[in-house]
């Protein structure tokens, strides 16, 4: 009886050892590879991330279910950026503090802002310096004819605000030439202006005609045009 008990105990010990440490110590069979839990797996190399991109037409592995993308999450895919890395006028219009008054006017005029945001619409922006705007005898949205017809309250109320907005639009558009590059001497009508404008060189500087308005500098040259900084304001009456 004692011999039977010891034999049974020995067999039980051998069986238990096989559950913990396999008796087979050769190379693992392909169908018995160790499965590593996902949270213990090393992070994928950056070159491998594209393989897990759900936007690619690559089927997921067996049993792999990718979570739905939360549109509000920082990494969520948004609308396609058709502009890519192309820099356009709307990107640079407010960079130069010396013309931020005019840049603010442009933002207030939807048609002008939309034009600068259009990569397929070339424009030369003639942006006057802040000092030129500040030294004007009247505000860019004021018109002596409005005061003559309607008196000192010409810009009061909803009608007055609409009137001021139209005047400001005229001011902005007369400082936008629908052409870029703009060759020297080529006469072209500014947006919203019946009078043609051109530029020539005097003493090595660009000068806008009519008006002999000096171009201080070309502040930006981007995909859909250029920003020229003017020393004075064009006639906007």
XYZ file of N, CA and C in Angstrom:
711
model
N 0.836 -1.204 0.000
C 0.000 0.000 0.000
C 0.863 1.244 0.000
N 1.915 1.226 0.809
C 2.825 2.371 0.876
C 3.516 2.576 -0.450
N 3.882 1.456 -1.126
C 4.553 1.563 -2.416
C 3.644 2.181 -3.463
N 2.379 1.807 -3.448
C 1.406 2.371 -4.409
C 1.247 3.864 -4.200
N 1.183 4.295 -2.912
C 1.023 5.726 -2.594
C 2.210 6.538 -3.092
N 3.461 6.028 -2.899
C 4.652 6.755 -3.327
C 4.705 6.842 -4.849
N 4.277 5.745 -5.518
C 4.281 5.757 -6.992
C 3.313 6.799 -7.530
N 2.124 6.850 -6.928
C 1.120 7.847 -7.350
C 1.615 9.255 -7.111
N 2.302 9.490 -5.983
C 2.831 10.823 -5.673
C 3.886 11.241 -6.671
N 4.733 10.304 -7.096
C 5.793 10.609 -8.065
C 5.208 10.983 -9.409
N 4.200 10.218 -9.854
C 3.555 10.522 -11.135
C 2.878 11.883 -11.116
N 2.270 12.228 -9.983
C 1.614 13.552 -9.854
C 2.624 14.668 -9.958
N 3.814 14.479 -9.366
C 4.855 15.512 -9.416
C 5.335 15.727 -10.830
N 5.512 14.612 -11.606
C 5.955 14.730 -13.008
C 4.933 15.473 -13.838
N 3.654 15.158 -13.639
C 2.589 15.827 -14.401
C 2.554 17.306 -14.091
N 2.721 17.685 -12.794
C 2.711 19.105 -12.420
C 3.867 19.843 -13.044
N 5.046 19.200 -13.105
C 6.220 19.872 -13.687
C 6.024 20.138 -15.152
N 5.268 19.303 -15.846
C 5.046 19.515 -17.287
C 4.117 20.675 -17.534
N 3.262 21.045 -16.569
C 2.396 22.198 -16.720
C 3.158 23.496 -16.569
N 4.249 23.480 -15.829
C 5.029 24.697 -15.576
C 6.153 24.850 -16.568
N 6.952 23.850 -16.766
C 8.098 23.919 -17.675
C 7.965 22.827 -18.712
N 7.817 23.131 -19.988
C 7.691 22.074 -21.009
C 8.913 21.186 -21.014
N 8.668 19.880 -21.191
C 9.779 18.962 -21.265
C 10.544 19.120 -22.565
N 9.853 19.610 -23.653
C 10.514 19.789 -24.943
C 11.345 21.059 -24.921
N 12.637 20.959 -25.103
C 13.523 22.108 -25.006
C 14.151 22.484 -26.337
N 13.666 21.924 -27.420
C 14.152 22.297 -28.736
C 13.587 23.648 -29.148
N 13.851 24.097 -30.351
C 13.317 25.385 -30.838
C 11.809 25.339 -30.901
N 11.117 26.457 -30.556
C 9.653 26.447 -30.521
C 9.068 26.237 -31.898
N 7.965 25.512 -31.939
C 7.273 25.299 -33.204
C 6.563 26.579 -33.615
N 6.458 26.782 -34.937
C 5.819 28.018 -35.410
C 4.408 28.189 -34.908
N 3.680 27.091 -34.711
C 2.295 27.227 -34.285
C 2.173 27.374 -32.780
N 3.326 27.450 -32.072
C 3.291 27.591 -30.627
C 4.122 28.788 -30.171
N 4.173 29.829 -31.005
C 4.914 31.027 -30.631
C 4.248 31.695 -29.441
N 5.052 32.325 -28.629
C 4.536 32.986 -27.441
C 3.691 34.188 -27.852
N 2.542 34.337 -27.263
C 1.661 35.473 -27.531
C 1.895 36.529 -26.459
N 2.339 37.714 -26.883
C 2.638 38.806 -25.948
C 1.430 39.721 -25.854
N 0.957 40.000 -24.652
C -0.192 40.912 -24.509
C 0.113 42.258 -25.149
N -0.896 42.931 -25.720
C -0.650 44.202 -26.409
C 0.023 45.257 -25.550
N -0.332 45.337 -24.241
C 0.229 46.391 -23.405
C 1.694 46.143 -23.052
N 2.228 44.911 -23.360
C 3.643 44.626 -23.121
C 4.472 44.716 -24.390
N 3.807 44.924 -25.536
C 4.558 44.988 -26.778
C 5.276 46.317 -26.908
N 6.490 46.326 -27.461
C 7.210 47.590 -27.649
C 6.464 48.472 -28.635
N 6.645 49.793 -28.461
C 6.005 50.737 -29.383
C 6.542 50.522 -30.784
N 5.682 50.638 -31.811
C 6.140 50.417 -33.188
C 7.127 51.469 -33.625
N 8.052 51.068 -34.449
C 8.988 52.015 -35.037
C 8.218 52.990 -35.908
N 8.693 54.239 -36.019
C 7.946 55.262 -36.757
C 7.705 54.855 -38.205
N 8.599 53.981 -38.760
C 8.399 53.549 -40.136
C 7.286 52.521 -40.245
N 6.871 51.954 -39.089
C 5.830 50.950 -39.105
C 4.460 51.526 -38.817
N 4.410 52.779 -38.387
C 3.139 53.375 -38.020
C 2.198 53.414 -39.197
N 2.723 53.668 -40.403
C 1.865 53.767 -41.579
C 1.107 52.485 -41.839
N 1.666 51.342 -41.413
C 0.995 50.070 -41.659
C -0.266 49.930 -40.827
N -0.352 50.689 -39.752
C -1.518 50.602 -38.885
C -2.473 51.754 -39.102
N -2.200 52.578 -40.081
C -3.052 53.722 -40.386
C -4.351 53.218 -41.006
N -5.494 53.473 -40.351
C -6.756 52.969 -40.894
C -7.138 53.591 -42.203
N -6.509 54.726 -42.551
C -6.841 55.360 -43.825
C -6.215 54.633 -45.006
N -5.188 53.784 -44.723
C -4.567 53.019 -45.800
C -5.395 51.773 -46.074
N -5.354 51.308 -47.296
C -6.115 50.118 -47.676
C -5.354 48.853 -47.320
N -4.981 48.735 -46.072
C -4.258 47.560 -45.602
C -5.149 46.833 -44.616
N -5.508 45.591 -44.880
C -6.422 44.877 -43.976
C -5.790 44.679 -42.612
N -6.598 44.790 -41.580
C -6.104 44.583 -40.220
C -5.824 43.106 -40.011
N -4.965 42.823 -39.065
C -4.638 41.447 -38.746
C -5.829 40.748 -38.116
N -5.761 39.430 -37.981
C -6.877 38.674 -37.405
C -7.154 39.092 -35.977
N -8.409 39.410 -35.731
C -8.811 39.761 -34.375
C -8.472 41.179 -33.983
N -7.806 41.964 -34.859
C -7.422 43.330 -34.521
C -8.539 44.272 -34.927
N -9.117 44.957 -33.963
C -10.196 45.902 -34.225
C -9.723 47.275 -33.794
N -9.645 48.214 -34.743
C -9.209 49.566 -34.423
C -10.376 50.369 -33.884
N -10.163 51.160 -32.823
C -11.263 51.945 -32.257
C -11.676 53.039 -33.213
N -12.942 53.457 -33.187
C -13.382 54.557 -34.051
C -12.684 55.838 -33.671
N -12.446 56.684 -34.649
C -11.759 57.947 -34.412
C -12.715 58.958 -33.805
N -12.285 59.584 -32.727
C -13.077 60.637 -32.103
C -12.772 61.950 -32.808
N -13.757 62.573 -33.495
C -13.483 63.802 -34.238
C -12.960 64.920 -33.364
N -13.257 64.878 -32.033
C -12.826 65.963 -31.166
C -11.433 65.758 -30.613
N -10.837 64.591 -30.837
C -9.508 64.335 -30.304
C -8.460 65.066 -31.116
N -7.340 65.498 -30.464
C -6.315 66.269 -31.167
C -5.737 65.554 -32.356
N -5.669 64.215 -32.318
C -5.052 63.484 -33.412
C -6.023 63.039 -34.470
N -7.294 63.427 -34.347
C -8.287 62.965 -35.308
C -8.037 63.573 -36.669
N -8.344 62.791 -37.692
C -8.180 63.297 -39.047
C -9.271 64.293 -39.354
N -8.892 65.498 -39.808
C -9.852 66.522 -40.182
C -10.048 66.516 -41.671
N -10.701 67.573 -42.200
C -10.885 67.666 -43.639
C -9.543 67.722 -44.351
N -9.514 67.251 -45.561
C -8.264 67.245 -46.319
C -7.781 68.658 -46.534
N -6.491 68.882 -46.323
C -5.888 70.198 -46.519
C -5.439 70.302 -47.961
N -6.278 70.935 -48.766
C -5.968 71.012 -50.191
C -4.817 71.953 -50.472
N -4.525 72.852 -49.507
C -3.448 73.801 -49.753
C -2.072 73.244 -49.454
N -2.024 72.151 -48.697
C -0.736 71.572 -48.348
C 0.110 72.575 -47.576
N 1.400 72.652 -47.903
C 2.308 73.553 -47.234
C 2.477 74.862 -47.989
N 1.645 75.149 -48.985
C 1.778 76.365 -49.767
C 1.422 77.577 -48.924
N 2.306 78.563 -48.900
C 2.053 79.812 -48.178
C 1.361 80.777 -49.128
N 0.261 81.370 -48.671
C -0.502 82.295 -49.491
C -0.640 83.633 -48.776
N -1.244 84.600 -49.461
C -1.320 85.964 -48.936
C -2.033 86.042 -47.592
N -3.080 85.267 -47.417
C -3.803 85.310 -46.149
C -2.932 84.860 -44.979
N -1.885 84.083 -45.247
C -0.981 83.618 -44.192
C -0.020 84.705 -43.730
N 0.300 85.636 -44.609
C 1.357 86.612 -44.308
C 0.844 88.028 -44.126
N -0.435 88.255 -44.380
C -0.959 89.615 -44.394
C -0.763 90.341 -43.066
N -0.862 89.631 -41.966
C -0.759 90.292 -40.667
C 0.600 90.190 -40.005
N 1.609 89.738 -40.721
C 2.919 89.523 -40.098
C 3.657 90.830 -39.801
N 3.532 91.814 -40.678
C 4.278 93.062 -40.526
C 3.460 94.052 -39.701
N 3.959 94.393 -38.531
C 3.219 95.302 -37.655
C 3.066 96.688 -38.259
N 3.931 97.043 -39.186
C 3.869 98.371 -39.786
C 2.650 98.587 -40.658
N 1.938 97.487 -41.014
C 0.747 97.612 -41.858
C -0.460 96.923 -41.215
N -0.433 96.769 -39.887
C -1.514 96.000 -39.267
C -2.859 96.720 -39.294
N -2.875 98.041 -39.474
C -4.155 98.730 -39.626
C -4.830 98.295 -40.923
N -4.065 98.313 -42.006
C -4.635 97.896 -43.286
C -4.998 96.411 -43.262
N -4.164 95.593 -42.634
C -4.457 94.163 -42.532
C -5.782 93.938 -41.807
N -6.065 94.763 -40.802
C -7.338 94.668 -40.100
C -8.509 95.045 -40.995
N -8.308 96.060 -41.835
C -9.365 96.435 -42.781
C -9.662 95.284 -43.740
N -8.611 94.612 -44.201
C -8.791 93.492 -45.134
C -9.621 92.386 -44.488
N -9.356 92.092 -43.239
C -10.115 91.046 -42.551
C -11.588 91.416 -42.417
N -11.864 92.719 -42.346
C -13.253 93.170 -42.200
C -14.038 93.099 -43.503
N -13.339 93.025 -44.620
C -14.003 92.974 -45.927
C -13.946 91.544 -46.431
N -15.077 90.881 -46.429
C -15.119 89.445 -46.742
C -14.588 89.151 -48.139
N -14.985 89.948 -49.126
C -14.554 89.682 -50.500
C -13.040 89.787 -50.640
N -12.436 90.757 -49.948
C -10.982 90.922 -50.007
C -10.275 89.775 -49.294
N -10.752 89.428 -48.109
C -10.136 88.339 -47.352
C -10.248 87.026 -48.116
N -11.385 86.804 -48.759
C -11.575 85.575 -49.522
C -10.621 85.518 -50.707
N -10.380 86.649 -51.336
C -9.454 86.675 -52.467
C -8.032 86.315 -52.027
N -7.591 86.861 -50.917
C -6.239 86.575 -50.437
C -6.100 85.131 -49.974
N -7.212 84.503 -49.676
C -7.201 83.119 -49.218
C -7.330 82.131 -50.374
N -7.435 82.655 -51.587
C -7.593 81.819 -52.778
C -6.231 81.620 -53.435
N -5.720 80.396 -53.367
C -4.394 80.121 -53.915
C -4.353 80.222 -55.432
N -5.519 80.216 -56.078
C -5.555 80.301 -57.533
C -5.849 81.687 -58.058
N -5.832 82.682 -57.162
C -6.176 84.049 -57.543
C -5.022 84.974 -57.145
N -4.228 85.402 -58.105
C -3.041 86.202 -57.811
C -3.371 87.678 -57.611
N -2.687 88.278 -56.640
C -2.957 89.666 -56.268
C -1.669 90.334 -55.802
N -1.512 91.612 -56.159
C -0.474 92.448 -55.564
C -1.168 93.385 -54.590
N -0.878 93.227 -53.309
C -1.507 94.038 -52.271
C -0.642 95.269 -52.023
N -1.249 96.448 -52.156
C -0.546 97.712 -51.927
C -0.942 98.205 -50.535
N -0.213 97.764 -49.536
C -0.584 98.020 -48.143
C 0.103 99.279 -47.615
N -0.667 100.332 -47.312
C -0.052 101.552 -46.778
C 0.398 101.375 -45.333
N 1.439 102.090 -44.985
C 1.943 102.052 -43.616
C 0.888 102.566 -42.636
N 0.997 102.134 -41.388
C 0.091 102.637 -40.354
C 0.132 104.156 -40.278
N 1.320 104.707 -40.379
C 1.463 106.165 -40.280
C 0.717 106.875 -41.401
N 0.693 106.272 -42.594
C -0.031 106.869 -43.714
C -1.536 106.863 -43.453
N -2.042 105.769 -42.878
C -3.469 105.688 -42.558
C -3.830 106.666 -41.446
N -2.977 106.769 -40.451
C -3.252 107.642 -39.311
C -3.227 109.119 -39.704
N -2.487 109.464 -40.736
C -2.368 110.861 -41.154
C -3.401 111.281 -42.195
N -4.343 110.401 -42.503
C -5.376 110.743 -43.464
C -6.265 111.868 -42.930
N -6.757 112.728 -43.806
C -7.641 113.816 -43.354
C -9.005 113.304 -42.881
N -9.366 112.088 -43.270
C -10.615 111.479 -42.829
C -10.409 109.972 -42.726
N -11.319 109.311 -42.041
C -11.212 107.871 -41.871
C -11.440 107.169 -43.202
N -10.858 105.974 -43.369
C -11.024 105.252 -44.636
C -12.481 104.949 -44.987
N -13.368 104.914 -43.990
C -14.773 104.596 -44.245
C -15.641 105.862 -44.381
N -15.001 107.024 -44.345
C -15.742 108.274 -44.478
C -15.667 108.808 -45.908
N -16.761 109.435 -46.333
C -16.830 110.033 -47.659
C -17.476 111.411 -47.521
N -16.803 112.466 -47.961
C -17.376 113.819 -47.844
C -18.758 113.930 -48.486
N -19.001 113.149 -49.521
C -20.306 113.204 -50.188
C -21.419 112.703 -49.272
N -21.100 111.730 -48.411
C -22.105 111.246 -47.463
C -22.449 112.335 -46.449
N -21.429 113.018 -45.961
C -21.680 114.101 -45.013
C -22.457 115.230 -45.686
N -22.112 115.495 -46.957
C -22.812 116.564 -47.666
C -24.280 116.254 -47.872
N -24.602 114.977 -48.103
C -25.987 114.601 -48.371
C -26.781 114.292 -47.111
N -26.109 113.768 -46.078
C -26.830 113.269 -44.904
C -26.467 113.961 -43.599
N -25.479 114.838 -43.635
C -25.102 115.554 -42.427
C -24.152 114.773 -41.535
N -23.915 115.262 -40.330
C -22.914 114.664 -39.434
C -23.276 113.265 -38.942
N -24.546 112.883 -39.072
C -24.967 111.552 -38.613
C -25.037 110.551 -39.763
N -24.232 110.757 -40.787
C -24.292 109.918 -41.992
C -23.983 108.453 -41.700
N -23.252 108.187 -40.614
C -22.849 106.807 -40.336
C -23.487 106.258 -39.060
N -24.603 106.836 -38.683
C -25.340 106.355 -37.531
C -26.357 105.298 -37.964
N -26.673 104.370 -37.083
C -27.686 103.364 -37.347
C -27.221 102.295 -38.318
N -28.120 101.377 -38.626
C -27.792 100.261 -39.509
C -27.439 100.741 -40.910
N -28.205 101.690 -41.421
C -27.914 102.209 -42.763
C -26.557 102.886 -42.795
N -26.253 103.609 -41.743
C -24.962 104.290 -41.677
C -23.801 103.315 -41.618
N -23.984 102.221 -40.888
C -22.935 101.211 -40.804
C -22.728 100.522 -42.152
N -23.822 100.257 -42.855
C -23.695 99.675 -44.197
C -22.953 100.624 -45.121
N -23.256 101.897 -44.997
C -22.589 102.912 -45.826
C -21.092 102.949 -45.524
N -20.753 102.920 -44.257
C -19.337 102.943 -43.862
C -18.621 101.686 -44.353
N -19.298 100.542 -44.289
C -18.690 99.289 -44.727
C -18.386 99.330 -46.228
N -19.296 99.856 -47.008
C -19.074 99.954 -48.454
C -17.899 100.888 -48.764
N -17.804 101.965 -48.016
C -16.686 102.888 -48.219
C -15.353 102.227 -47.866
N -15.354 101.456 -46.786
C -14.134 100.760 -46.396
C -13.767 99.706 -47.432
N -14.753 99.048 -47.999
C -14.490 98.067 -49.053
C -13.833 98.736 -50.255
N -14.317 99.908 -50.622
C -13.723 100.638 -51.738
C -12.269 100.999 -51.430
N -12.026 101.441 -50.198
C -10.657 101.795 -49.792
C -9.723 100.589 -49.913
N -10.159 99.442 -49.401
C -9.324 98.242 -49.420
C -9.074 97.776 -50.850
N -10.149 97.704 -51.642
C -10.016 97.151 -52.988
C -9.178 98.036 -53.904
N -9.129 99.317 -53.647
C -8.280 100.188 -54.457
C -6.802 100.016 -54.126
N -6.530 99.222 -53.132
C -5.150 98.892 -52.786
C -4.840 97.428 -53.105
N -5.632 96.853 -54.016
C -5.409 95.470 -54.435
C -5.411 95.409 -55.958
N -4.289 94.997 -56.515
C -4.145 94.876 -57.966
C -4.309 93.408 -58.339
N -5.250 93.085 -59.237
C -5.523 91.676 -59.557
C -4.500 91.073 -60.506
N -3.236 91.203 -60.141
C -2.162 90.714 -61.007
C -0.899 90.509 -60.182
N -0.233 89.388 -60.401
C 1.059 89.124 -59.773
C 1.681 87.898 -60.449
N 2.911 88.026 -60.913
C 3.787 89.198 -60.890
C 3.205 90.371 -61.678
N 3.579 91.568 -61.267
C 3.100 92.794 -61.891
C 4.285 93.457 -62.603
N 4.369 93.319 -63.918
C 5.521 93.877 -64.648
C 5.558 95.400 -64.590
N 6.754 95.916 -64.602
C 6.940 97.371 -64.588
C 6.278 97.994 -65.805
N 5.538 99.073 -65.584
C 4.913 99.819 -66.669
C 3.586 99.265 -67.142
N 3.210 98.068 -66.689
C 1.936 97.502 -67.139
C 0.778 98.158 -66.387
N -0.134 98.743 -67.145
C -1.266 99.454 -66.559
C -2.436 98.489 -66.374
N -2.972 98.497 -65.176
C -4.062 97.586 -64.844
C -4.987 98.290 -63.849
N -6.252 97.967 -63.910
C -7.213 98.550 -62.977
C -7.172 97.801 -61.651
N -7.079 98.576 -60.577
C -7.192 97.962 -59.261
C -8.623 97.464 -59.086
N -8.826 96.551 -58.164
C -10.162 96.004 -57.932
C -11.087 97.138 -57.467
N -12.228 97.250 -58.096
C -13.189 98.280 -57.694
C -12.793 99.680 -58.091
N -11.883 99.820 -59.044
C -11.422 101.137 -59.466
C -11.441 101.205 -60.987
N -11.947 102.288 -61.516
C -11.985 102.458 -62.969
C -10.687 103.043 -63.507
N -9.875 103.569 -62.616
C -8.619 104.188 -63.036
C -7.493 103.159 -63.066
N -6.712 103.190 -64.125
C -5.588 102.262 -64.234
C -4.413 102.741 -63.395
N -3.667 101.770 -62.909
C -2.511 102.038 -62.070
C -1.329 101.273 -62.621
N -0.127 101.800 -62.416
C 1.084 101.121 -62.852
C 2.228 101.545 -61.944
N 3.393 100.936 -62.161
C 4.547 101.347 -61.365
C 5.766 101.502 -62.251
N 6.649 102.367 -61.804
C 7.889 102.630 -62.519
C 9.013 102.784 -61.509
N 10.229 102.855 -62.005
C 11.377 103.008 -61.113
C 11.896 104.436 -61.161
N 12.158 104.977 -59.964
C 12.755 106.297 -59.829
C 13.826 106.224 -58.747
N 15.045 106.545 -59.141
C 16.177 106.499 -58.204
C 16.284 105.127 -57.524
N 16.024 104.078 -58.309
C 16.175 102.726 -57.793
C 15.032 102.251 -56.915
N 13.938 103.008 -56.862
C 12.800 102.621 -56.025
C 11.547 102.474 -56.873
N 10.687 101.557 -56.476
C 9.393 101.423 -57.122
C 8.502 102.595 -56.727
N 7.792 103.121 -57.711
C 6.875 104.234 -57.463
C 5.549 103.912 -58.154
N 4.461 103.992 -57.405
C 3.126 103.731 -57.942
C 2.592 104.995 -58.604
N 2.044 104.825 -59.809
C 1.425 105.929 -60.538
C -0.039 105.591 -60.832
N -0.881 106.620 -60.884
C -0.601 108.023 -60.583
C -0.458 108.253 -59.079
N 0.189 109.341 -58.747
C 0.328 109.721 -57.347
C 1.739 109.751 -56.825
N 2.707 109.196 -57.596
C 4.095 109.165 -57.126
C 4.211 108.586 -55.709
N 3.590 107.445 -55.498
C 3.592 106.825 -54.172
C 4.739 105.832 -54.085
N 5.634 106.080 -53.184
C 6.834 105.236 -53.059
C 6.510 103.892 -52.418
N 7.079 102.835 -52.981
C 6.990 101.511 -52.384
C 8.169 101.349 -51.428
N 7.888 101.268 -50.155
C 8.937 101.165 -49.148
C 9.682 99.843 -49.277
N 8.918 98.763 -49.454
C 9.532 97.439 -49.575
C 8.496 96.450 -50.071
N 8.990 95.297 -50.532
C 8.125 94.158 -50.836
C 8.208 93.243 -49.612
N 7.164 93.280 -48.804
C 7.205 92.585 -47.519
C 7.137 91.079 -47.669
N 6.348 90.599 -48.629
C 6.162 89.164 -48.794
C 5.951 88.829 -50.257
N 6.478 87.678 -50.645
C 6.256 87.142 -51.984
C 5.892 85.675 -51.811
N 4.621 85.342 -52.077
C 4.123 83.995 -51.816
C 3.466 83.424 -53.067
N 2.819 82.281 -52.913
C 2.317 81.540 -54.071
C 1.294 82.322 -54.883
N 0.438 83.093 -54.225
C -0.618 83.788 -54.963
C -0.467 85.305 -54.975
N 0.767 85.787 -54.792
C 0.965 87.224 -54.929
C 2.038 87.801 -54.030
N 2.002 89.127 -53.920
C 2.994 89.855 -53.123
C 2.315 90.944 -52.301
N 2.992 91.335 -51.224
C 2.550 92.453 -50.395
C 3.580 93.564 -50.514
N 3.168 94.698 -51.115
C 4.030 95.866 -51.246
C 3.612 96.883 -50.188
N 4.576 97.388 -49.445
C 4.290 98.384 -48.413
C 4.466 99.779 -49.009
N 3.396 100.580 -48.908
C 3.399 101.922 -49.495
C 3.641 102.981 -48.422
N 4.315 104.037 -48.844
C 4.584 105.149 -47.938
C 3.356 106.031 -47.760
N 2.468 106.001 -48.764
C 1.250 106.813 -48.703
C 0.042 105.973 -49.101
N -1.128 106.582 -48.985
C -2.379 105.917 -49.345
C -2.787 106.351 -50.751
N -3.308 105.384 -51.507
C -3.853 105.734 -52.826
C -5.127 106.536 -52.671
N -5.446 107.308 -53.694
C -6.677 108.091 -53.687
C -7.882 107.148 -53.620
N -8.725 107.326 -52.629
C -9.862 106.431 -52.428
C -11.192 107.171 -52.470
N -11.184 108.406 -52.996
C -12.424 109.203 -53.056
C -13.383 108.615 -54.065
